Short mmCIF file of C-alpha atoms (C1' of nucleotides) in Angstrom, two decimals:
data_model
loop_
_atom_site.label_atom_id
_atom_site.label_comp_id
_atom_site.label_asym_id
_atom_site.label_seq_id
_atom_site.Cartn_x
_atom_site.Cartn_y
_atom_site.Cartn_z
CA MET A 1 0.21 -0.13 -0.08
CA VAL A 2 2.92 2.38 0.66
CA ARG A 3 5.80 3.23 -1.70
CA THR A 4 8.96 2.11 -0.56
CA ILE A 5 11.50 4.94 0.39
CA CYS A 6 13.74 5.81 -2.23
CA SER A 7 15.62 9.25 -3.13
CA ASP A 8 15.69 11.63 -6.16
CA LYS A 9 18.33 13.12 -8.10
CA ASN A 10 18.61 16.05 -5.40
CA GLY A 11 18.73 13.98 -2.40
CA MET A 12 14.84 14.49 -1.73
CA LYS A 13 13.27 11.79 -0.20
CA LYS A 14 10.33 10.10 -2.05
CA GLY A 15 8.17 7.38 -1.22
CA SER A 16 6.36 6.60 2.01
CA TRP A 17 6.29 9.07 5.38
CA SER A 18 8.04 7.38 8.44
CA GLU A 19 6.19 8.23 11.58
CA GLU A 20 9.54 10.25 12.55
CA GLU A 21 8.91 12.40 9.58
CA ASP A 22 5.20 12.64 10.02
CA ASN A 23 6.06 13.74 13.76
CA LYS A 24 8.85 16.40 12.23
CA LEU A 25 6.39 17.84 9.54
CA LYS A 26 3.24 18.18 11.90
CA ALA A 27 5.77 19.68 14.92
CA TYR A 28 7.05 22.26 12.37
CA ILE A 29 3.86 23.16 10.84
CA LEU A 30 2.07 23.59 14.20
CA ARG A 31 5.12 25.68 15.58
CA TYR A 32 6.03 27.65 12.26
CA GLY A 33 3.01 27.58 10.23
CA HIS A 34 3.49 26.53 6.41
CA TRP A 35 3.82 30.15 5.22
CA ASN A 36 5.67 28.83 2.12
CA TRP A 37 5.96 25.23 1.37
CA ARG A 38 8.73 25.18 -1.22
CA LYS A 39 10.85 26.72 1.36
CA LEU A 40 9.78 24.93 4.21
CA PRO A 41 11.93 22.11 3.98
CA LYS A 42 14.68 24.34 3.01
CA TYR A 43 14.58 26.47 6.15
CA ALA A 44 13.57 23.29 8.39
CA GLY A 45 15.95 20.63 6.94
CA TRP A 46 18.15 22.07 4.39
CA ARG A 47 21.34 22.68 6.79
CA ILE A 48 20.77 19.43 8.43
CA ARG A 49 19.50 17.14 5.58
CA LEU A 50 20.96 13.86 7.47
CA SER A 51 18.89 14.42 10.48
CA GLY A 52 16.15 16.68 9.10
CA LEU A 53 13.19 16.58 6.39
CA SER A 54 14.81 15.64 3.14
CA ARG A 55 11.43 16.27 1.24
CA CYS A 56 10.53 18.61 -1.37
CA GLY A 57 7.85 21.05 -0.48
CA LYS A 58 5.08 19.64 -2.85
CA SER A 59 5.55 16.38 -0.86
CA CYS A 60 5.12 18.08 2.56
CA ARG A 61 2.34 19.96 1.65
CA LEU A 62 0.59 16.85 0.01
CA ARG A 63 1.16 14.83 3.41
CA TRP A 64 -0.05 17.49 5.69
CA MET A 65 -3.13 18.11 3.49
CA ASN A 66 -4.44 14.57 3.16
CA TYR A 67 -2.87 13.11 6.37
CA LEU A 68 -1.64 15.32 9.11
CA LYS A 69 -4.01 18.00 9.26
CA PRO A 70 -6.14 18.20 12.05
CA LYS A 71 -9.87 16.95 11.27
CA VAL A 72 -8.87 15.25 8.45
CA LYS A 73 -11.14 12.02 8.18
CA ARG A 74 -9.89 8.69 6.43
CA GLY A 75 -12.12 6.03 5.56
CA ASN A 76 -15.46 4.89 6.80
CA TYR A 77 -17.48 7.01 4.58
CA SER A 78 -20.96 7.15 5.78
CA GLN A 79 -24.08 6.35 3.12
CA GLU A 80 -24.99 10.03 3.68
CA GLU A 81 -21.27 11.12 2.90
CA GLU A 82 -21.30 8.76 -0.35
CA ASN A 83 -24.76 10.00 -1.47
CA ILE A 84 -23.65 13.56 -1.35
CA ILE A 85 -20.32 12.53 -3.20
CA MET A 86 -22.58 11.09 -6.04
CA LYS A 87 -24.66 13.93 -6.07
CA LEU A 88 -21.59 16.41 -6.36
CA HIS A 89 -19.85 14.67 -9.05
CA ASP A 90 -23.31 14.69 -11.02
CA GLU A 91 -23.41 18.34 -10.83
CA LEU A 92 -19.41 19.22 -10.61
CA GLY A 93 -17.89 16.52 -12.58
CA ASN A 94 -14.53 15.83 -11.55
CA LYS A 95 -13.84 18.56 -9.38
CA TRP A 96 -12.66 16.81 -6.25
CA SER A 97 -11.39 20.03 -4.36
CA ALA A 98 -14.82 21.59 -4.68
CA MET A 99 -16.52 18.60 -3.36
CA ALA A 100 -13.90 18.41 -0.62
CA ALA A 101 -14.94 21.87 0.27
CA LYS A 102 -18.41 20.86 0.81
CA LEU A 103 -17.37 17.48 2.96
CA PRO A 104 -15.61 19.01 5.78
CA GLY A 105 -12.83 16.75 7.03
CA ARG A 106 -12.49 15.09 3.57
CA THR A 107 -9.43 15.45 1.21
CA ASP A 108 -9.88 15.66 -2.41
CA ASN A 109 -7.49 13.14 -2.88
CA ASP A 110 -9.55 10.99 -0.41
CA ILE A 111 -12.79 11.87 -2.35
CA LYS A 112 -11.28 10.99 -5.23
CA ASN A 113 -9.87 7.66 -4.44
CA HIS A 114 -13.16 6.79 -3.13
CA TRP A 115 -14.92 7.72 -5.91
CA HIS A 116 -12.81 5.52 -8.15
CA THR A 117 -12.96 2.69 -5.99
CA HIS A 118 -16.49 2.45 -4.75
CA LEU A 119 -18.84 5.16 -6.22
CA LYS A 120 -17.87 4.90 -9.98
CA LYS A 121 -19.41 1.82 -10.58
CA ARG A 122 -22.28 2.53 -8.22
CA ALA A 123 -22.97 5.47 -10.34
CA LYS A 124 -22.81 3.55 -13.57
CA GLN A 125 -25.28 1.39 -12.31
CA ASN A 126 -27.43 4.13 -10.99
CA GLY A 127 -27.14 5.52 -14.72
CA LYS A 128 -28.11 2.51 -16.25
CA LEU A 129 -31.41 2.21 -13.85
CA LYS A 130 -31.78 5.69 -15.09
CA GLU A 131 -31.70 4.54 -18.68
CA THR A 132 -34.16 1.78 -18.32
CA SER A 133 -36.53 3.81 -16.29
CA GLU A 134 -36.39 7.53 -16.42
CA SER A 135 -39.54 7.66 -14.49
CA SER A 136 -38.57 4.83 -11.88
CA GLN A 137 -40.10 5.72 -8.80
CA SER A 138 -37.32 4.32 -6.55
CA ILE A 139 -34.54 6.73 -8.21
CA GLY A 140 -37.29 9.88 -7.63
CA THR A 141 -37.44 8.83 -3.92
CA CYS A 142 -33.55 8.43 -3.97
CA GLN A 143 -33.35 11.87 -5.32
CA PHE A 144 -35.45 13.37 -2.69
CA GLU A 145 -33.50 11.29 -0.10
CA LEU A 146 -30.34 13.04 -1.14
CA GLU A 147 -31.29 16.35 -0.98
CA ASP A 148 -33.11 15.94 2.23
CA SER A 149 -29.56 14.76 3.49
CA GLN A 150 -27.63 17.33 1.81
CA GLN A 151 -29.91 20.04 3.31
CA ARG A 152 -29.45 18.18 6.82
CA ASP A 153 -26.05 17.38 6.41
CA ASP A 154 -25.37 21.20 5.78
CA GLN A 155 -26.87 22.32 8.91
CA GLU A 156 -25.03 19.31 10.89
CA TRP A 157 -21.88 20.41 9.40
CA ALA A 158 -22.27 23.96 10.08
CA LEU A 159 -22.72 23.16 13.68
CA ASP A 160 -20.27 19.62 13.30
CA SER A 161 -17.47 22.19 12.69
CA VAL A 162 -16.52 21.88 16.24
CA VAL A 163 -16.54 17.97 16.08
CA ASP A 164 -15.54 15.10 18.36
CA ILE A 165 -14.52 17.12 21.34
CA ASP A 166 -16.11 16.86 24.77
CA PRO A 167 -18.14 20.00 25.46
CA SER A 168 -15.36 21.28 27.94
CA GLN A 169 -13.35 21.96 25.04
CA GLN A 170 -15.86 23.71 22.83
CA THR A 171 -14.90 27.34 23.66
CA SER A 172 -11.08 26.68 22.86
CA GLU A 173 -12.13 24.62 19.46
CA SER A 174 -14.12 27.79 18.49
CA SER A 175 -10.75 29.74 19.14
CA LEU A 176 -8.87 27.57 17.13
CA LEU A 177 -11.30 27.80 14.15
CA GLN A 178 -11.07 31.39 14.67
CA ALA A 179 -7.44 31.06 14.50
CA GLU A 180 -7.43 28.87 11.45
CA SER A 181 -9.52 31.55 9.64
CA SER A 182 -6.56 34.11 10.26
CA ASP A 183 -4.20 31.65 8.81
CA TYR A 184 -3.00 34.04 6.03
CA ALA A 185 -2.44 36.80 8.40
CA PHE A 186 -0.61 34.30 10.80
CA ASN A 187 1.27 32.78 7.74
CA HIS A 188 2.29 36.17 6.20
CA ALA A 189 3.46 37.39 9.66
CA MET A 190 5.66 34.30 10.02
CA LYS A 191 7.10 34.71 6.46
CA GLN A 192 7.90 38.36 7.19
CA ASN A 193 9.65 36.88 10.34
CA MET A 194 11.32 34.22 8.39
CA ASP A 195 12.68 36.34 5.74
CA ASP A 196 13.96 38.99 8.14
CA SER A 197 15.54 36.36 9.94
CA ILE A 198 17.24 34.88 6.90
CA THR A 199 18.49 38.05 5.61
CA SER A 200 19.21 39.68 8.73
CA SER A 201 22.84 39.64 10.25
CA SER A 202 21.35 36.95 12.90
CA GLU A 203 21.00 34.62 10.45
CA THR A 204 23.10 31.92 12.07
CA TYR A 205 21.25 32.48 14.89
CA HIS A 206 17.83 31.59 13.40
CA ALA A 207 18.77 28.87 11.38
CA ASP A 208 20.57 27.35 14.51
CA THR A 209 17.58 27.91 16.30
CA ILE A 210 15.32 25.78 13.57
CA GLU A 211 18.38 23.31 13.39
CA THR A 212 18.29 22.95 17.13
CA PHE A 213 14.21 22.29 16.27
CA TRP A 214 14.64 19.48 14.28
CA ASN A 215 17.52 18.01 16.27
CA GLN A 216 15.92 18.14 19.78
CA PRO A 217 14.04 15.14 21.05
CA PHE A 218 10.15 15.43 20.93
CA LEU A 219 8.68 16.49 24.58
CA LEU A 220 5.47 14.82 25.36
CA GLU A 221 3.05 16.57 27.64
CA ASN A 222 3.85 14.52 30.51
CA GLU A 223 7.33 15.68 30.37
CA THR A 224 6.96 19.30 30.61
CA THR A 225 4.35 21.66 32.31
CA THR A 226 1.66 23.46 30.23
CA ASN A 227 2.96 26.76 31.79
CA ASP A 228 6.55 25.85 30.59
CA VAL A 229 5.10 24.99 27.33
CA ARG A 230 2.93 28.24 27.20
CA ALA A 231 5.86 30.31 28.04
CA SER A 232 8.10 28.40 25.48
CA ILE A 233 5.84 29.07 22.60
CA VAL A 234 4.85 32.40 23.53
CA ASP A 235 8.38 33.51 24.12
CA HIS A 236 9.46 32.05 20.74
CA GLU A 237 10.34 34.87 18.41
CA PHE A 238 9.26 33.19 15.37
CA LEU A 239 5.63 32.87 16.79
CA SER A 240 3.14 36.15 16.11
CA PRO A 241 2.85 37.62 19.37
CA ASN A 242 -0.79 38.53 17.99
CA SER A 243 -1.74 35.25 18.40
CA PRO A 244 -1.76 33.90 21.79
CA ILE A 245 -4.84 31.93 21.03
CA TYR A 246 -3.34 29.89 18.36
CA CYS A 247 -0.48 29.03 20.72
CA GLU A 248 -3.01 27.92 23.63
CA GLU A 249 -4.78 25.85 20.84
CA LEU A 250 -2.09 23.66 19.85
CA LEU A 251 -1.46 22.88 23.26
CA SER A 252 -4.90 22.36 24.19
CA ARG A 253 -5.40 20.18 20.98
CA TYR A 254 -2.54 18.33 20.81
CA GLY A 255 -0.77 18.48 24.34
CA PHE A 256 2.40 18.46 23.39
CA TYR A 257 5.02 20.88 22.41
CA TYR A 258 8.37 20.07 20.73
"C1'" DA B 1 -0.29 -23.28 0.24
"C1'" DA B 2 0.70 -21.03 -3.87
"C1'" DC B 3 -0.37 -17.83 -7.28
"C1'" DG B 4 -2.60 -14.57 -10.35
"C1'" DA B 5 -6.07 -11.07 -10.53
"C1'" DC B 6 -7.81 -7.46 -8.73
"C1'" DG B 7 -8.84 -3.69 -5.08
"C1'" DT B 8 -7.15 -0.20 -2.55
"C1'" DC B 9 -4.89 4.48 -1.67
"C1'" DA B 10 -0.64 7.39 -0.36
"C1'" DA B 11 2.18 9.49 -3.12
"C1'" DC B 12 3.64 11.36 -7.27
"C1'" DC B 13 3.51 14.07 -11.67
"C1'" DG B 14 2.63 17.62 -14.47
"C1'" DC B 15 -0.25 21.04 -15.84
"C1'" DT B 16 -3.04 25.40 -14.71
"C1'" DT B 17 -3.98 29.33 -11.87
"C1'" DG B 18 -2.70 33.22 -9.12
"C1'" DC B 19 -0.13 36.68 -7.51
"C1'" DG B 20 3.54 39.90 -6.91
"C1'" DG B 21 7.22 42.21 -8.94
"C1'" DC C 1 1.94 43.53 -19.69
"C1'" DC C 2 4.85 40.14 -18.95
"C1'" DC C 3 7.56 36.89 -16.24
"C1'" DG C 4 9.01 33.88 -12.55
"C1'" DC C 5 7.70 31.64 -8.75
"C1'" DA C 6 4.41 29.20 -5.21
"C1'" DA C 7 0.20 26.76 -4.50
"C1'" DG C 8 -3.42 24.24 -5.99
"C1'" DC C 9 -5.61 20.65 -8.85
"C1'" DG C 10 -6.55 16.44 -11.09
"C1'" DG C 11 -4.79 12.08 -13.51
"C1'" DT C 12 -1.73 8.65 -12.79
"C1'" DT C 13 1.17 5.32 -10.89
"C1'" DG C 14 2.67 1.52 -7.82
"C1'" DA C 15 3.17 -1.14 -3.88
"C1'" DC C 16 0.85 -3.47 -0.58
"C1'" DG C 17 -3.49 -6.13 0.85
"C1'" DT C 18 -7.38 -9.54 -0.24
"C1'" DC C 19 -9.66 -12.50 -2.81
"C1'" DG C 20 -10.68 -16.37 -5.64
"C1'" DT C 21 -8.97 -20.45 -7.70
#
DNA sequence: AACGACGTCAACCGCTTGCGG
DNA sequence: CCCGCAAGCGGTTGACGTCGT
């Protein structure tokens, strides 16, 4: 199922991601944001190719978007989700990203795969059914159900944006959503900081800081205190001082800090 | 048990789009 | 307006799993 690990001519690793790489990428993005995918691995691992992340930016982006990003659901499609995908495919064609936008937690890649492996056949069968019996009552009923479920899902998903969390955490989850919606501003600030850092006279210091990030061992929640972590995050110069909520939420959501 | 055919899905590739200089 | 770069998108690949013979 997974590709074997190999390298391209630039020494960039290809193939399946190891757990360690996942952890590093996740930790890096949670800490610094993804202000520039192409430069991410450069800043993150270029100087420390042997112990860092020797992946191209595209690969990093894909891994994050399809696998590591919070709230990404995989597999176990519900009947309603499948119905919606089929309906959307009817309307939109192979616009996987547009479909993903309407199916929170699902990625375009995942929907595409699910379509090709499960739903395409069903769609063909339905097509045949339609051909043989345009006015078939069963299909009419089916379409009603789809529209009905779509409306219901739209409502539920609006609420479900805050999903599978315990009620005591809902406030912070909402805050995270707010923080996520300001990703652009945050990433822009990050980029500014990074660009400044690279071009400034203190380049060595910043590069070393990032290098340290990749080389230092992961600290699990029980190895540090929340206050220490909070202080570490807020004190870190790469983080926007304007996004304490973001920091707070990373902690409450992931419970760790690298 | 062995083997081939088929299914699944993570990851890659190349093209398109959008944006800033 | 043009050019270059980065991100996004959709098609395709390929390795592993599963099933049938």
